[in-house]
Coordinates of C-alpha atoms in Angstrom, one line a residue:
X1 CA 58.5 158.2 215.0
X2 CA 62.0 156.9 214.9
X3 CA 64.3 157.5 217.8
X4 CA 67.3 158.1 215.5
X5 CA 69.3 161.3 216.1
X6 CA 68.6 162.2 212.5
X7 CA 64.8 162.1 213.1
X8 CA 64.8 165.9 213.7
X9 CA 66.2 167.2 210.5
X10 CA 65.4 170.9 210.8
X11 CA 64.2 173.6 213.2
X12 CA 62.4 176.9 212.7
X13 CA 64.8 179.5 211.5
X14 CA 67.1 177.2 209.6
X15 CA 67.8 178.0 206.0
X16 CA 66.2 175.6 203.6
X17 CA 69.3 175.7 201.4
X18 CA 71.3 174.2 204.2
X19 CA 69.0 171.2 205.0
X20 CA 70.2 167.7 204.6
X21 CA 68.6 166.0 201.5
X22 CA 66.5 164.5 200.1
X23 CA 63.7 166.3 201.9
X24 CA 60.2 167.5 200.9
X25 CA 59.7 171.2 201.7
X26 CA 56.4 173.1 201.7
X27 CA 56.1 176.7 200.8
X28 CA 53.7 178.2 203.5
X29 CA 52.4 181.1 201.4
X30 CA 51.7 179.0 198.3
X31 CA 49.9 176.4 200.4
X32 CA 47.8 179.0 202.2
X33 CA 46.9 180.6 198.8
X34 CA 45.9 177.1 197.4
X35 CA 43.6 176.5 200.3
X36 CA 42.0 180.0 200.0
X37 CA 41.6 179.8 196.2
X38 CA 39.9 176.4 196.2
X39 CA 37.6 177.3 199.1
X40 CA 36.6 180.6 197.5
X41 CA 35.7 178.7 194.3
X42 CA 33.5 176.2 196.2
X43 CA 31.9 179.0 198.3
X44 CA 31.1 181.0 195.1
X45 CA 29.2 178.0 193.7
X46 CA 27.5 177.0 196.9
X47 CA 29.2 173.6 197.1
X48 CA 30.3 172.1 200.4
X49 CA 34.0 171.2 200.3
X50 CA 35.5 168.2 202.0
X51 CA 39.3 168.0 201.6
X52 CA 40.9 164.6 201.2
X53 CA 43.6 164.3 203.9
X54 CA 45.5 161.5 202.2
X55 CA 47.5 164.2 200.4
X56 CA 49.2 165.5 203.5
X57 CA 48.2 163.1 206.4
X58 CA 48.8 166.0 208.9
X59 CA 46.1 167.2 211.3
X60 CA 47.4 170.7 211.5
X61 CA 46.9 171.2 207.8
X62 CA 43.4 169.7 208.0
X63 CA 42.7 172.3 210.7
X64 CA 43.8 175.0 208.3
X65 CA 41.4 173.7 205.6
X66 CA 38.5 173.5 208.0
X67 CA 39.3 177.0 209.4
X68 CA 39.1 178.3 205.8
X69 CA 35.6 176.9 205.4
X70 CA 35.8 173.2 204.6
X71 CA 33.0 171.0 205.8
X72 CA 34.6 168.0 207.5
X73 CA 37.3 165.8 206.0
X74 CA 37.7 162.8 203.7
X75 CA 39.9 159.9 204.8
X76 CA 40.6 156.7 202.8
X77 CA 41.2 154.2 205.6
X78 CA 40.0 153.5 209.1
X79 CA 43.4 154.0 210.6
X80 CA 43.8 157.4 209.0
X81 CA 40.4 158.4 210.4
X82 CA 41.5 157.3 213.9
X83 CA 44.4 159.7 213.8
X84 CA 42.2 162.6 212.8
X85 CA 39.6 161.7 215.4
X86 CA 42.3 161.8 218.0
X87 CA 43.1 165.3 216.8
X88 CA 39.5 166.4 217.3
X89 CA 37.9 166.0 213.9
X90 CA 34.3 164.7 214.1
X91 CA 32.9 165.0 210.6
X92 CA 34.8 162.3 208.7
X93 CA 33.9 160.5 205.6
X94 CA 35.8 157.3 204.8
X95 CA 35.6 156.6 201.0
X96 CA 36.6 152.9 201.0
X97 CA 34.7 149.6 201.2
X98 CA 35.4 148.4 204.7
X99 CA 35.5 144.6 204.9
X100 CA 36.8 142.2 207.5
X101 CA 36.3 141.8 211.3
X102 CA 39.4 143.7 212.3
X103 CA 38.5 146.8 210.4
X104 CA 34.8 146.6 211.3
X105 CA 35.6 146.4 215.1
X106 CA 37.7 149.5 214.8
X107 CA 35.1 151.3 212.7
X108 CA 32.5 150.5 215.3
X109 CA 34.7 151.9 218.1
X110 CA 35.4 155.0 216.0
X111 CA 31.7 155.6 215.4
X112 CA 31.1 155.6 219.2
X113 CA 33.8 158.3 219.6
X114 CA 32.7 160.9 217.0
X115 CA 29.4 162.3 215.9
X116 CA 29.8 162.6 212.1
X117 CA 31.3 159.4 210.8
X118 CA 30.2 158.3 207.4
X119 CA 31.3 155.4 205.1
X120 CA 30.6 154.1 201.7
X121 CA 29.5 150.7 200.2
X122 CA 28.9 149.5 196.7
X123 CA 27.6 146.0 197.3
X124 CA 25.2 144.0 199.5
X125 CA 28.2 142.1 200.8
X126 CA 29.8 145.3 202.3
X127 CA 26.4 146.5 203.6
X128 CA 25.7 143.1 205.3
X129 CA 29.2 143.2 206.9
X130 CA 28.5 146.6 208.3
X131 CA 25.1 145.6 209.6
X132 CA 26.6 142.7 211.5
X133 CA 28.7 145.1 213.6
X134 CA 26.2 148.0 213.9
X135 CA 22.9 146.2 214.5
X136 CA 23.2 146.6 218.3
X137 CA 25.3 149.8 218.3
X138 CA 25.1 153.4 217.5
X139 CA 23.8 153.7 213.9
X140 CA 26.3 154.2 211.1
X141 CA 25.7 156.5 208.1
X142 CA 26.4 154.7 204.8
X143 CA 26.6 156.3 201.3
X144 CA 26.2 154.3 198.1
X145 CA 29.2 154.6 195.8
X146 CA 28.4 154.9 192.1
X147 CA 30.7 154.3 189.2
X148 CA 29.9 157.2 186.8
X149 CA 32.6 156.2 184.4
X150 CA 36.0 156.1 186.2
X151 CA 36.0 152.3 186.2
X152 CA 37.0 151.8 189.8
X153 CA 34.5 151.0 192.6
X154 CA 30.8 151.7 192.5
X155 CA 27.4 150.3 191.4
X156 CA 27.0 150.5 187.6
X157 CA 23.4 151.7 187.2
X158 CA 21.1 154.2 188.9
X159 CA 18.6 151.4 189.6
X160 CA 21.4 149.4 191.4
X161 CA 22.2 152.5 193.5
X162 CA 18.5 152.7 194.6
X163 CA 18.3 149.0 195.3
X164 CA 21.4 149.3 197.6
X165 CA 20.1 152.4 199.2
X166 CA 16.9 150.4 200.1
X167 CA 19.1 147.6 201.4
X168 CA 20.9 150.0 203.7
X169 CA 17.7 151.5 204.9
X170 CA 16.4 148.1 205.8
X171 CA 19.5 147.0 207.7
X172 CA 19.5 147.3 211.4
X173 CA 22.1 149.8 212.7
X174 CA 22.6 151.5 209.3
X175 CA 21.3 154.8 207.9
X176 CA 21.3 155.7 204.2
X177 CA 23.3 158.9 203.9
X178 CA 23.4 159.6 200.2
X179 CA 25.4 159.0 197.0
X180 CA 29.1 159.3 196.2
X181 CA 31.2 159.0 193.1
X182 CA 34.8 159.4 191.9
X183 CA 34.4 160.6 188.3
X184 CA 36.4 160.2 185.2
X185 CA 38.0 163.6 184.5
X186 CA 36.2 165.7 182.0
X187 CA 33.0 163.7 182.3
X188 CA 30.8 166.2 184.2
X189 CA 27.8 165.7 181.8
X190 CA 27.8 162.0 182.3
X191 CA 28.2 162.3 186.1
X192 CA 25.3 164.8 186.3
X193 CA 23.1 162.5 184.3
X194 CA 23.8 159.5 186.4
X195 CA 23.3 161.3 189.7
X196 CA 20.1 163.2 188.5
X197 CA 18.5 159.9 187.4
X198 CA 19.4 158.2 190.7
X199 CA 18.0 161.1 192.7
X200 CA 14.8 161.0 190.7
X201 CA 14.4 157.2 191.3
X202 CA 15.1 157.7 195.0
X203 CA 12.5 160.5 195.2
X204 CA 10.0 158.2 193.6
X205 CA 10.7 155.6 196.3
X206 CA 10.3 158.2 199.0
X207 CA 14.0 157.9 200.1
X208 CA 15.7 161.1 201.2
X209 CA 19.2 161.7 199.9
X210 CA 20.9 164.3 202.1
X211 CA 24.4 164.0 200.6
X212 CA 25.6 163.8 197.0
X213 CA 29.3 163.7 197.1
X214 CA 31.3 164.3 194.0
X215 CA 35.1 164.1 194.0
X216 CA 38.5 164.2 192.5
X217 CA 41.4 166.6 192.1
X218 CA 41.4 166.1 188.3
X219 CA 37.8 167.4 188.3
X220 CA 38.4 170.1 190.9
X221 CA 37.3 173.3 189.1
X222 CA 34.6 171.4 187.2
X223 CA 32.6 170.9 190.4
X224 CA 30.0 173.5 189.4
X225 CA 29.2 171.5 186.3
X226 CA 27.6 168.8 188.5
X227 CA 24.7 170.7 190.1
X228 CA 23.3 167.5 191.6
X229 CA 26.3 167.3 194.0
X230 CA 26.0 168.9 197.4
X231 CA 29.8 168.5 198.1
X232 CA 33.1 168.0 196.4
X233 CA 36.2 166.1 197.6
X234 CA 39.8 166.8 196.6
X235 CA 43.2 166.6 198.2
X236 CA 46.1 167.3 195.9
X237 CA 45.2 171.0 195.5
X238 CA 46.7 171.9 198.9
X239 CA 50.2 171.3 197.6
X240 CA 49.6 170.9 193.9
X241 CA 52.0 168.9 191.7
X242 CA 53.0 168.3 188.1
X243 CA 49.8 166.5 187.3
X244 CA 47.7 169.4 188.5
X245 CA 49.7 171.8 186.4
X246 CA 49.1 169.6 183.3
X247 CA 45.4 169.5 184.1
X248 CA 45.3 173.3 184.1
X249 CA 44.3 173.6 187.7
X250 CA 47.4 175.6 188.7
X251 CA 50.8 176.8 187.4
X252 CA 54.2 175.8 188.6
X253 CA 54.2 178.9 190.8
X254 CA 51.2 177.3 192.7
X255 CA 53.2 174.2 193.6
X256 CA 53.8 174.3 197.3
X257 CA 55.7 171.0 197.6
X258 CA 59.2 170.6 196.2
X259 CA 61.7 167.8 196.9
X260 CA 65.0 169.3 197.8
X261 CA 67.8 167.1 196.4
X262 CA 71.6 167.2 196.0
X263 CA 73.6 166.3 192.9
X264 CA 75.9 163.6 194.0
X265 CA 77.5 162.5 190.7
X266 CA 78.2 163.8 187.2
X267 CA 79.4 160.6 185.5
X268 CA 79.2 162.2 182.0
X269 CA 78.5 165.6 180.6
X270 CA 74.9 164.7 179.8
X271 CA 74.1 162.9 183.1
X272 CA 73.6 164.0 186.7
X273 CA 72.7 161.7 189.6
X274 CA 70.7 163.0 192.6
X275 CA 70.3 161.6 196.1
X276 CA 66.5 161.0 195.6
X277 CA 65.2 157.7 194.1
X278 CA 62.0 155.8 194.5
X279 CA 62.2 156.2 198.3
X280 CA 62.0 160.0 198.0
X281 CA 60.4 160.7 194.6
X282 CA 57.3 158.7 193.8
X283 CA 57.6 156.3 190.9
X284 CA 54.1 157.2 189.8
X285 CA 54.3 158.4 186.2
X286 CA 50.6 159.5 185.9
X287 CA 51.1 159.6 182.1
X288 CA 54.4 161.5 182.2
X289 CA 57.5 159.9 180.7
X290 CA 59.8 161.0 183.6
X291 CA 59.7 161.3 187.3
X292 CA 59.4 165.0 188.1
X293 CA 60.2 168.4 186.9
X294 CA 63.6 170.0 187.8
X295 CA 63.0 173.6 188.7
X296 CA 65.3 175.9 186.7
X297 CA 66.3 173.3 184.2
X298 CA 63.2 172.9 182.0
X299 CA 64.9 170.7 179.4
X300 CA 66.2 168.3 182.1
X301 CA 64.5 164.9 182.4
X302 CA 64.5 162.5 185.4
X303 CA 64.7 159.4 183.3
X304 CA 65.2 156.7 186.0
X305 CA 64.9 155.9 189.7
X306 CA 66.5 153.2 191.7
X307 CA 65.9 153.1 195.5
X308 CA 68.3 155.9 196.4
X309 CA 69.4 157.4 193.1
X310 CA 67.7 159.5 190.5
X311 CA 69.2 159.9 187.0
X312 CA 68.8 163.2 185.2
X313 CA 69.3 163.4 181.5
X314 CA 70.9 166.9 180.7
X315 CA 71.5 166.3 177.0
X316 CA 68.9 168.9 176.0
X317 CA 69.8 171.5 178.5
X318 CA 71.2 174.8 177.2
X319 CA 73.7 176.8 179.1
X320 CA 74.9 176.0 182.6
X321 CA 74.2 172.5 184.0
X322 CA 74.0 171.5 187.6
X323 CA 77.3 170.4 189.2
X324 CA 78.2 168.0 192.1
X325 CA 77.1 169.5 195.4
X326 CA 74.4 171.7 193.8
X327 CA 71.0 171.5 195.4
X328 CA 68.0 171.3 193.2
X329 CA 64.2 171.5 193.6
X330 CA 62.0 168.8 192.1
X331 CA 58.2 169.2 191.5
X332 CA 56.9 165.7 191.9
X333 CA 54.4 164.1 189.6
X334 CA 52.2 163.1 192.5
X335 CA 52.5 164.8 195.9
X336 CA 50.2 162.4 197.8
X337 CA 52.6 159.4 197.5
X338 CA 55.6 161.6 198.6
X339 CA 53.8 162.4 201.9
X340 CA 53.7 158.7 202.7
X341 CA 57.5 158.4 202.2
X342 CA 58.6 160.7 205.0
X343 CA 58.1 160.9 208.8
X344 CA 58.1 164.7 208.8
X345 CA 57.3 167.6 206.5
X346 CA 59.4 170.8 206.6
X347 CA 57.6 174.1 206.0
X348 CA 59.2 177.3 205.0
X349 CA 58.7 180.9 204.0
X350 CA 61.1 182.7 201.7
X351 CA 63.6 179.9 202.2
X352 CA 63.5 180.0 206.0
X353 CA 62.0 177.0 208.0
X354 CA 58.8 178.0 209.8
X355 CA 57.8 174.6 211.3
X356 CA 58.2 170.9 211.1
X357 CA 55.1 168.7 211.2
X358 CA 54.9 165.0 211.9
X359 CA 53.1 163.1 209.0
X360 CA 50.9 161.7 211.6
X361 CA 49.0 159.2 209.4
X362 CA 52.0 158.0 207.5
X363 CA 51.8 154.3 206.6
X364 CA 48.3 153.9 207.8
X365 CA 46.8 152.3 204.7
X366 CA 44.4 149.7 206.2

């Protein structure tokens, strides 16, 4: 945390409308409802749910998710996992190929500290690197990552998944823990076919597969369409954002995160400038043509971001338009990136600040 006098920007009881901007604010009731709704869906379908904490990077929120019924948490990097281990979490899955001595040393130390650490691998190179550090240490559980169509990491064929599972099983200090994939949205049939074939091949080899981890916020409420999976991973649902609205997983009224901004200039009748640029609003477009949705002005479009300025095109707006000094709420395209732009997150209920949480794992991306 910075030692600047501006580091503490709010306190419980403050009115959100009076906060300095730009500032992400989280609606407590919407967030709690998002947690409950998603957990209820997973419970109804008998699927273990493992929230991805990269969305919020806040241990207190992960604790709320686990209290609601989540099974452990999902981290993306070793440094993130260290923060959450420090906060008392023991069932942690890191869904990233971990390569290099610095990371492997820290991973080994983390594995000694907690009981339920798991990682992934999609190549013999990664497995061999893990084995080098765990051969004489407490065994590490490793899942095989499969590419079921998303075109990111993962083995390409079920037979390759089985071969890598056997390689893990044969490596000193490693234990094969199961399969994992990050699917292409709308591809549940293909995901199920890949996983089912892989499970059949593993069974034929006499290899147990305790975990089959499916994932992704874009596939959140399609989780039941992949019956081979034992668990699902997702993160964005806790806050929701513009991309989740577009995907049909929520409405704008389910979006718990807004960026509170101030109009600082009205150079022309059709243009407003706000105090939030790429350092406050993510530059992720995610297929949109603009940089967020302006609440209350559905025809407004955030057409450009520089570092500290956001430009809003008001030319299609009917009726009143925002004026200099007005505060606006922006629904971001992608909440996860916004979390990594701020030291603290302000929570509120009915426009009154309830708490301020440190974004404890902010910037921990290795």
